[in-house]
């Protein structure tokens, strides 16, 4: 291909040198140059359009990323993926860490014109909306006590799209209508962050304040100095994380570094999702954020008040709720002021008490006491006969080494052992226990 | 960390070392051992300065001879940076020293930096002056020998500089305690102790181990004679950032005269005449005295003067300095004034000519003699004679005589040199101007003239830079033979930069800044679309370089009409470099701000401009460099033509070869701005089809060239964009891999490398021995015996 290209290029005099001896060749070059330019003009006019054609974009050869082994099997590739997951889990700190389980997150969506770029399919915008929906569902599943609000940055201003709410349905409804969110204009990080900040300014100290920015643009048009906003965010202990879709911008990296958030640039669609979902588990509580003057003298005894509401059955007489002023029969009664709210968890609109239900609290608990990562069994010397089956699913574990080369953190026998109860588990159960159950069946806790 | 190269112990102030730094030190040591010269190219941002300093300091401390180091850099901030680095190194060395004596030895090590009076003055009034020349002149008024003498005899009669006076009370050699002093440190010390920082440095120069100053102090004969005379012959001279050292050499010996300058010179001559009349009335003995001295000979006249306050020195190179007496016809003061008057008038009449004149010094002298009867010999002494007269008359405010000084230097130079110089008179500024604004250029064509004394005097001269390819060009141009000539690649754990050569636009039209096609709308639009597209996909800062101001102006105007600038505006702000330094620095400041707060900016600048030479665009300040066109010099320039001709005749360097070399070193210099360290990353885009040629690419430094892949060397705009996007995504991933062992070496890695090297050496030796064994081709005796037995 390159050789062919060279043939097409006219060979001309090398430089601007015009020495007397070269006078003739120079005039010749001139004629040539013009001749080249002409056909171009007619050709160029048709596609002055800034929209790139599909064939101009890069190929996506998803099949190339999967490597087959010598026998044509995909087993090795799949195991690689699992090994990667396992390694990540091993890297995570095992002990109990203080994590904030009452979370407040503002999802900041870039709705500027750069989101119409097609380098992620179908477009950055559609993909972002789709992942945002999945993210919200997953996030509420893992953090039932949290609340999410949505802010968009569009045409130079920050736009409130969804109010801060603990109900996933509300949020999903807010971003359901694609046409209302049509990207336009330039983004303004400062305006949007200021809006998010003001939304969270009233929150108590025990809850986390986080902003997740999905940023597709490479510029920001701010009315003032964004560094002031950044300083305010640091002061208000707001954690900003950014998932950039194009490249690393200094200011984004700075926002994340200074506020203790995460920064990532999406390589492709899958990586984009990974980066977003990394933010689902609650962040470790920032010891730095506890300034001595904040009132909490002893962090260990930092108690907070919560109320468990009385649930009204569907058959109860309809009454007005305090949140929407609608006549409804079902709902929850605040244990302190007996006001009726539609949904939990929430803060009572009348007395400000935090109303949660006990299952919510329990669900949030596993983040604080995670199951310890299982150790990969690499040799069968100390395995007794009794443990020939998986302790969880009772499947017989293989005793011969599998053919694929063992990566770090992968057992050649597909056998993983709990460090506490010393029971062995198969690969699938290992994943299931850590990702879904969050409780070791052997230890029972 | 501490390690050995051969048997020289090196103390390096960091725990890790880059492999190329190690290689650099090895080669440097080889040069010093051989007491020869070398040319070394090492990528910018890989710690060139620190490896250089740590090796040389180790070398100095290890060998009892104590060779002095003269380190030349280009700008004041760079000098300060080198001094800070040196200070850090010495602190580390002191902390590393084992015994008390060693500690003592390390802390007695002395390093100073020298810069102009303007930067080092702390006199409350003088330091407020804006122009360097004025500061110099006012300082001289307060500190020269005659004034000092008068002031000391009769306190209060004349103004003296207290700071300078305080210095006189200390014994020479201990004006400042031993150690490393950065410029800021020296200033602070001066303020604290009431001493003059400038003269402290000047007078301490014979006593220091390392002196760091600008190129000019060594290359410009006008300054070098004053400053660098006492440097011993075995000193090690280092020219850092020496990629256009040849231009510095040429500039230091070239003089341009304009009509306002001649007018001012004529006025000065008049003033001199008046002064002489005055002196004659009051103090005729003084003039007589001077006359007697001049008769006695030049040498004696200069010997007893304190050369620190010399108003000007001879612009001649040391070996051309005359050892004879000043000729009789200019010995008398009034005769000399008349002589000068005649010469200035002659130059003025020459300037009235309305056509271009180019002539050799010889024909100029002949013409001069025909018209004015001025001979060559007195002309040669012009500068010397003027200096002596200024001293006798005790003139004040010498900055007003600057033009006259130039004329005198011009006279001396023109009368001394026959080869390697040319006089060019250009009556109009541009080709189509109608109002004459004549400039008389006296240009040096041979860079080796100015640097020759340096090579001859000092045994080891190191020429180093980030971009000094092709290496063999420099020895050829500067006429020296290097012992070591080396370029180093850059070891990186990830490809931190991506060089791309765009040869055609998305519509397949070849793009080029060749003169014939550069204003073609298709080419202009394709250049524009490159800028638009890159402004869309590159975060933060983009720097775009054009070959010349003229071309930049025309292309920006065209872009404005085509609406290209409006498109770019949507993504980034646009800043433009102008020839005005102040405007440019404001533009730069705002450019930096825009890069910092995420707005993003494009800086349009010119190769060979201020931006391309001294300003770093590290990290977010430059994520991409776009090089629009090949930065050839303006070939219609008569000076350049003369220089090319000279290079061809004298050194057999072909015109196109030199132009290509010059263009590529400037291009490399421009794109090199973007990468200032191993954590930095950026795109380098060469937009011209001529960059695709192998001969052009071969002239790029090796560390850039090694990353230009075959596919990336001939791209259209859209292909380049796809590659750039992919690169940017990849490089933005959080760097978490460990660089140790690959691009960062610990002590063990060095030892490993050394062991390997030794092994290789032994192997090579063995194979040679083996060869020798088989060399005689005969059969061994044993074998013969065996053979016999078998039979």
Tab-separated table of N, CA, C and O in Angstrom, chain A residues 165-245:
chain	number	residue	atom	x	y	z
A	165	UNK	N	-32.590	11.576	44.343
A	165	UNK	CA	-33.661	10.712	44.818
A	165	UNK	C	-33.120	9.333	45.143
A	165	UNK	O	-32.111	8.905	44.598
A	166	UNK	N	-33.801	8.632	46.008
A	166	UNK	CA	-33.389	7.288	46.388
A	166	UNK	C	-34.145	6.242	45.606
A	166	UNK	O	-33.959	5.048	45.812
A	167	UNK	N	-35.015	6.686	44.724
A	167	UNK	CA	-35.826	5.739	43.983
A	167	UNK	C	-35.271	5.572	42.581
A	167	UNK	O	-35.281	6.511	41.793
A	168	UNK	N	-34.782	4.369	42.244
A	168	UNK	CA	-34.182	4.190	40.921
A	168	UNK	C	-35.155	4.501	39.791
A	168	UNK	O	-34.757	5.001	38.751
A	169	UNK	N	-36.429	4.237	40.020
A	169	UNK	CA	-37.400	4.456	38.942
A	169	UNK	C	-37.468	5.925	38.557
A	169	UNK	O	-37.557	6.276	37.386
A	170	UNK	N	-37.421	6.786	39.571
A	170	UNK	CA	-37.461	8.225	39.304
A	170	UNK	C	-36.300	8.633	38.402
A	170	UNK	O	-36.459	9.379	37.440
A	171	UNK	N	-35.137	8.134	38.765
A	171	UNK	CA	-33.934	8.526	38.031
A	171	UNK	C	-33.988	8.005	36.611
A	171	UNK	O	-33.712	8.710	35.652
A	172	UNK	N	-34.383	6.724	36.509
A	172	UNK	CA	-34.429	6.124	35.172
A	172	UNK	C	-35.436	6.864	34.302
A	172	UNK	O	-35.207	7.071	33.117
A	173	UNK	N	-36.523	7.294	34.918
A	173	UNK	CA	-37.520	8.035	34.154
A	173	UNK	C	-36.934	9.355	33.646
A	173	UNK	O	-37.207	9.794	32.547
A	174	UNK	N	-36.119	9.955	34.508
A	174	UNK	CA	-35.568	11.257	34.142
A	174	UNK	C	-34.674	11.175	32.901
A	174	UNK	O	-34.650	12.102	32.093
A	175	UNK	N	-33.955	10.071	32.767
A	175	UNK	CA	-33.063	9.989	31.594
A	175	UNK	C	-33.635	9.080	30.522
A	175	UNK	O	-32.947	8.676	29.600
A	176	UNK	N	-34.915	8.731	30.663
A	176	UNK	CA	-35.496	7.805	29.683
A	176	UNK	C	-35.706	8.495	28.350
A	176	UNK	O	-35.496	7.903	27.291
A	177	UNK	N	-36.097	9.742	28.395
A	177	UNK	CA	-36.456	10.392	27.141
A	177	UNK	C	-35.223	10.945	26.445
A	177	UNK	O	-34.656	11.952	26.843
A	178	UNK	N	-34.859	10.275	25.374
A	178	UNK	CA	-33.637	10.606	24.675
A	178	UNK	C	-33.729	11.977	24.020
A	178	UNK	O	-32.769	12.736	23.961
A	179	UNK	N	-34.915	12.312	23.552
A	179	UNK	CA	-35.052	13.542	22.772
A	179	UNK	C	-34.927	14.782	23.623
A	179	UNK	O	-34.584	15.845	23.138
A	180	UNK	N	-35.226	14.623	24.907
A	180	UNK	CA	-35.096	15.779	25.783
A	180	UNK	C	-33.636	16.087	26.085
A	180	UNK	O	-33.308	17.155	26.580
A	181	UNK	N	-32.779	15.115	25.811
A	181	UNK	CA	-31.374	15.270	26.205
A	181	UNK	C	-30.471	15.498	25.009
A	181	UNK	O	-29.263	15.383	25.107
A	182	UNK	N	-31.044	15.766	23.861
A	182	UNK	CA	-30.264	15.883	22.625
A	182	UNK	C	-29.031	16.769	22.822
A	182	UNK	O	-29.135	17.921	23.230
A	183	UNK	N	-27.824	16.252	22.536
A	183	UNK	CA	-26.599	17.030	22.798
A	183	UNK	C	-26.505	18.256	21.890
A	183	UNK	O	-26.814	18.183	20.707
A	184	UNK	N	-26.076	19.345	22.463
A	184	UNK	CA	-25.901	20.568	21.682
A	184	UNK	C	-24.885	21.482	22.378
A	184	UNK	O	-24.752	21.454	23.601
A	185	UNK	N	-24.157	22.242	21.617
A	185	UNK	CA	-23.279	23.290	22.157
A	185	UNK	C	-22.051	22.757	22.853
A	185	UNK	O	-21.645	21.612	22.664
A	186	UNK	N	-21.454	23.605	23.646
A	186	UNK	CA	-20.231	23.262	24.342
A	186	UNK	C	-20.524	22.991	25.814
A	186	UNK	O	-21.482	23.510	26.361
A	187	UNK	N	-19.689	22.192	26.433
A	187	UNK	CA	-19.918	21.887	27.848
A	187	UNK	C	-19.246	22.920	28.748
A	187	UNK	O	-18.310	23.593	28.333
A	188	UNK	N	-19.739	23.051	29.948
A	188	UNK	CA	-19.060	23.875	30.938
A	188	UNK	C	-18.924	23.072	32.215
A	188	UNK	O	-19.898	22.861	32.932
A	189	UNK	N	-17.731	22.609	32.465
A	189	UNK	CA	-17.493	21.811	33.671
A	189	UNK	C	-17.803	22.615	34.912
A	189	UNK	O	-18.417	22.125	35.854
A	190	UNK	N	-17.382	23.871	34.910
A	190	UNK	CA	-17.524	24.660	36.124
A	190	UNK	C	-18.996	24.850	36.471
A	190	UNK	O	-19.411	24.604	37.609
A	191	UNK	N	-19.798	25.261	35.493
A	191	UNK	CA	-21.212	25.474	35.762
A	191	UNK	C	-21.862	24.205	36.290
A	191	UNK	O	-22.637	24.246	37.247
A	192	UNK	N	-21.565	23.089	35.639
A	192	UNK	CA	-22.198	21.847	36.021
A	192	UNK	C	-21.767	21.418	37.414
A	192	UNK	O	-22.591	20.978	38.228
A	193	UNK	N	-20.474	21.563	37.706
A	193	UNK	CA	-20.000	21.142	39.027
A	193	UNK	C	-20.588	22.049	40.103
A	193	UNK	O	-20.991	21.585	41.176
A	194	UNK	N	-20.674	23.335	39.791
A	194	UNK	CA	-21.268	24.254	40.758
A	194	UNK	C	-22.708	23.853	41.053
A	194	UNK	O	-23.155	23.879	42.205
A	195	UNK	N	-23.428	23.481	40.018
A	195	UNK	CA	-24.829	23.077	40.219
A	195	UNK	C	-24.884	21.818	41.077
A	195	UNK	O	-25.666	21.730	42.027
A	196	UNK	N	-24.039	20.855	40.772
A	196	UNK	CA	-24.022	19.615	41.540
A	196	UNK	C	-23.648	19.904	42.990
A	196	UNK	O	-24.221	19.346	43.929
A	197	UNK	N	-22.704	20.809	43.150
A	197	UNK	CA	-22.224	21.133	44.487
A	197	UNK	C	-23.345	21.764	45.315
A	197	UNK	O	-23.548	21.430	46.466
A	198	UNK	N	-24.082	22.672	44.691
A	198	UNK	CA	-25.144	23.340	45.436
A	198	UNK	C	-26.248	22.344	45.792
A	198	UNK	O	-26.877	22.452	46.838
A	199	UNK	N	-26.445	21.346	44.924
A	199	UNK	CA	-27.447	20.332	45.233
A	199	UNK	C	-27.069	19.546	46.479
A	199	UNK	O	-27.928	19.103	47.233
A	200	UNK	N	-25.769	19.384	46.685
A	200	UNK	CA	-25.328	18.516	47.788
A	200	UNK	C	-24.884	19.288	49.014
A	200	UNK	O	-24.460	18.691	49.986
A	201	UNK	N	-24.959	20.602	48.947
A	201	UNK	CA	-24.344	21.391	50.021
A	201	UNK	C	-25.015	21.162	51.367
A	201	UNK	O	-24.387	21.328	52.405
A	202	UNK	N	-26.296	20.757	51.362
A	202	UNK	CA	-27.005	20.654	52.637
A	202	UNK	C	-26.788	19.314	53.311
A	202	UNK	O	-27.222	19.112	54.425
A	203	UNK	N	-26.109	18.402	52.646
A	203	UNK	CA	-26.054	17.034	53.157
A	203	UNK	C	-25.227	16.931	54.432
A	203	UNK	O	-24.257	17.660	54.610
A	204	UNK	N	-25.605	16.018	55.334
A	204	UNK	CA	-24.850	15.851	56.589
A	204	UNK	C	-23.472	15.245	56.333
A	204	UNK	O	-23.214	14.702	55.265
A	205	UNK	N	-22.614	15.302	57.321
A	205	UNK	CA	-21.231	14.902	57.119
A	205	UNK	C	-21.057	13.391	56.986
A	205	UNK	O	-20.078	12.944	56.415
A	206	UNK	N	-21.983	12.604	57.544
A	206	UNK	CA	-21.752	11.160	57.506
A	206	UNK	C	-22.012	10.548	56.143
A	206	UNK	O	-21.643	9.430	55.872
A	207	UNK	N	-22.649	11.308	55.265
A	207	UNK	CA	-22.907	10.741	53.951
A	207	UNK	C	-21.797	11.175	52.991
A	207	UNK	O	-21.157	12.195	53.181
A	208	UNK	N	-21.599	10.353	51.980
A	208	UNK	CA	-20.561	10.710	51.019
A	208	UNK	C	-21.173	11.615	49.963
A	208	UNK	O	-22.362	11.529	49.656
A	209	UNK	N	-20.348	12.496	49.419
A	209	UNK	CA	-20.814	13.312	48.297
A	209	UNK	C	-19.909	12.998	47.121
A	209	UNK	O	-18.699	13.188	47.205
A	210	UNK	N	-20.509	12.509	46.090
A	210	UNK	CA	-19.700	12.122	44.946
A	210	UNK	C	-20.281	12.706	43.673
A	210	UNK	O	-21.493	12.896	43.563
A	211	UNK	N	-19.376	12.990	42.763
A	211	UNK	CA	-19.812	13.401	41.434
A	211	UNK	C	-19.138	12.468	40.440
A	211	UNK	O	-17.938	12.223	40.529
A	212	UNK	N	-19.938	11.908	39.559
A	212	UNK	CA	-19.358	11.094	38.485
A	212	UNK	C	-19.596	11.823	37.174
A	212	UNK	O	-20.741	12.089	36.812
A	213	UNK	N	-18.507	12.179	36.529
A	213	UNK	CA	-18.628	12.927	35.281
A	213	UNK	C	-18.337	12.014	34.106
A	213	UNK	O	-17.300	11.355	34.073
A	214	UNK	N	-19.268	11.947	33.190
A	214	UNK	CA	-19.013	11.250	31.921
A	214	UNK	C	-18.688	12.351	30.925
A	214	UNK	O	-19.548	13.160	30.587
A	215	UNK	N	-17.432	12.395	30.481
A	215	UNK	CA	-16.989	13.565	29.729
A	215	UNK	C	-16.490	13.158	28.354
A	215	UNK	O	-15.484	12.459	28.233
A	216	UNK	N	-17.195	13.584	27.345
A	216	UNK	CA	-16.796	13.216	25.993
A	216	UNK	C	-16.046	14.319	25.290
A	216	UNK	O	-15.331	14.095	24.327
A	217	UNK	N	-16.193	15.522	25.806
A	217	UNK	CA	-15.598	16.670	25.125
A	217	UNK	C	-14.139	16.819	25.526
A	217	UNK	O	-13.670	16.180	26.467
A	218	UNK	N	-13.425	17.682	24.816
A	218	UNK	CA	-12.027	17.936	25.178
A	218	UNK	C	-11.818	19.394	25.521
A	218	UNK	O	-10.710	19.900	25.538
A	219	UNK	N	-12.917	20.091	25.768
A	219	UNK	CA	-12.785	21.492	26.116
A	219	UNK	C	-13.886	21.838	27.103
A	219	UNK	O	-14.854	21.092	27.230
A	220	UNK	N	-13.706	22.902	27.830
A	220	UNK	CA	-14.762	23.358	28.712
A	220	UNK	C	-14.817	24.869	28.659
A	220	UNK	O	-13.783	25.531	28.725
A	221	UNK	N	-16.014	25.425	28.508
A	221	UNK	CA	-16.159	26.875	28.418
A	221	UNK	C	-16.708	27.390	29.731
A	221	UNK	O	-17.903	27.272	29.982
A	222	UNK	N	-15.836	27.907	30.552
A	222	UNK	CA	-16.253	28.278	31.895
A	222	UNK	C	-16.369	29.779	32.040
A	222	UNK	O	-15.606	30.532	31.457
A	223	UNK	N	-17.322	30.203	32.874
A	223	UNK	CA	-17.458	31.645	33.101
A	223	UNK	C	-16.363	32.187	34.027
A	223	UNK	O	-16.024	33.350	33.954
A	224	UNK	N	-15.853	31.360	34.901
A	224	UNK	CA	-14.863	31.861	35.856
A	224	UNK	C	-13.692	30.921	35.942
A	224	UNK	O	-13.434	30.144	35.033
A	225	UNK	N	-13.015	30.979	37.043
A	225	UNK	CA	-11.852	30.131	37.219
A	225	UNK	C	-12.274	28.791	37.808
A	225	UNK	O	-12.770	28.728	38.931
A	226	UNK	N	-12.033	27.744	37.049
A	226	UNK	CA	-12.483	26.423	37.503
A	226	UNK	C	-11.677	25.952	38.717
A	226	UNK	O	-12.141	25.147	39.501
A	227	UNK	N	-10.488	26.513	38.888
A	227	UNK	CA	-9.684	26.090	40.035
A	227	UNK	C	-10.324	26.526	41.352
A	227	UNK	O	-10.156	25.859	42.364
A	228	UNK	N	-11.059	27.632	41.335
A	228	UNK	CA	-11.789	28.043	42.540
A	228	UNK	C	-12.856	27.016	42.880
A	228	UNK	O	-13.020	26.624	44.034
A	229	UNK	N	-13.569	26.589	41.841
A	229	UNK	CA	-14.595	25.570	42.045
A	229	UNK	C	-13.982	24.304	42.605
A	229	UNK	O	-14.531	23.678	43.512
A	230	UNK	N	-12.820	23.965	42.065
A	230	UNK	CA	-12.134	22.767	42.537
A	230	UNK	C	-11.790	22.900	44.014
A	230	UNK	O	-12.010	21.978	44.803
A	231	UNK	N	-11.286	24.075	44.404
A	231	UNK	CA	-10.943	24.279	45.806
A	231	UNK	C	-12.185	24.160	46.691
A	231	UNK	O	-12.127	23.581	47.780
A	232	UNK	N	-13.307	24.698	46.201
A	232	UNK	CA	-14.541	24.593	46.973
A	232	UNK	C	-14.955	23.143	47.139
A	232	UNK	O	-15.408	22.727	48.200
A	233	UNK	N	-14.780	22.370	46.073
A	233	UNK	CA	-15.140	20.962	46.145
A	233	UNK	C	-14.281	20.239	47.161
A	233	UNK	O	-14.761	19.397	47.923
A	234	UNK	N	-12.987	20.578	47.189
A	234	UNK	CA	-12.101	19.952	48.163
A	234	UNK	C	-12.558	20.327	49.563
A	234	UNK	O	-12.612	19.489	50.467
A	235	UNK	N	-12.933	21.567	49.720
A	235	UNK	CA	-13.378	22.048	51.033
A	235	UNK	C	-14.667	21.334	51.449
A	235	UNK	O	-14.835	20.961	52.593
A	236	UNK	N	-15.572	21.150	50.498
A	236	UNK	CA	-16.847	20.507	50.818
A	236	UNK	C	-16.751	18.989	50.807
A	236	UNK	O	-17.751	18.299	50.900
A	237	UNK	N	-15.580	18.492	50.634
A	237	UNK	CA	-15.315	17.054	50.603
A	237	UNK	C	-16.166	16.339	49.579
A	237	UNK	O	-16.819	15.340	49.850
A	238	UNK	N	-16.206	16.899	48.407
A	238	UNK	CA	-16.907	16.236	47.306
A	238	UNK	C	-15.872	15.471	46.500
A	238	UNK	O	-14.812	15.986	46.176
A	239	UNK	N	-16.202	14.228	46.241
A	239	UNK	CA	-15.270	13.383	45.502
A	239	UNK	C	-15.690	13.382	44.039
A	239	UNK	O	-16.840	13.070	43.734
A	240	UNK	N	-14.772	13.759	43.179
A	240	UNK	CA	-15.129	13.817	41.754
A	240	UNK	C	-14.409	12.704	40.998
A	240	UNK	O	-13.197	12.557	41.115
A	241	UNK	N	-15.156	11.916	40.280
A	241	UNK	CA	-14.555	10.912	39.398
A	241	UNK	C	-14.933	11.242	37.972
A	241	UNK	O	-16.032	11.722	37.721
A	242	UNK	N	-14.002	10.981	37.088
A	242	UNK	CA	-14.262	11.313	35.687
A	242	UNK	C	-14.023	10.084	34.816
A	242	UNK	O	-13.027	9.391	34.982
A	243	UNK	N	-14.974	9.814	33.951
A	243	UNK	CA	-14.720	8.847	32.891
A	243	UNK	C	-14.691	9.642	31.594
A	243	UNK	O	-15.714	10.181	31.169
A	244	UNK	N	-13.507	9.774	31.015
A	244	UNK	CA	-13.379	10.542	29.776
A	244	UNK	C	-13.521	9.595	28.605
A	244	UNK	O	-13.120	8.432	28.685
A	245	UNK	N	-14.122	10.083	27.536
A	245	UNK	CA	-14.347	9.213	26.386
A	245	UNK	C	-13.325	9.433	25.283
A	245	UNK	O	-13.249	8.677	24.341
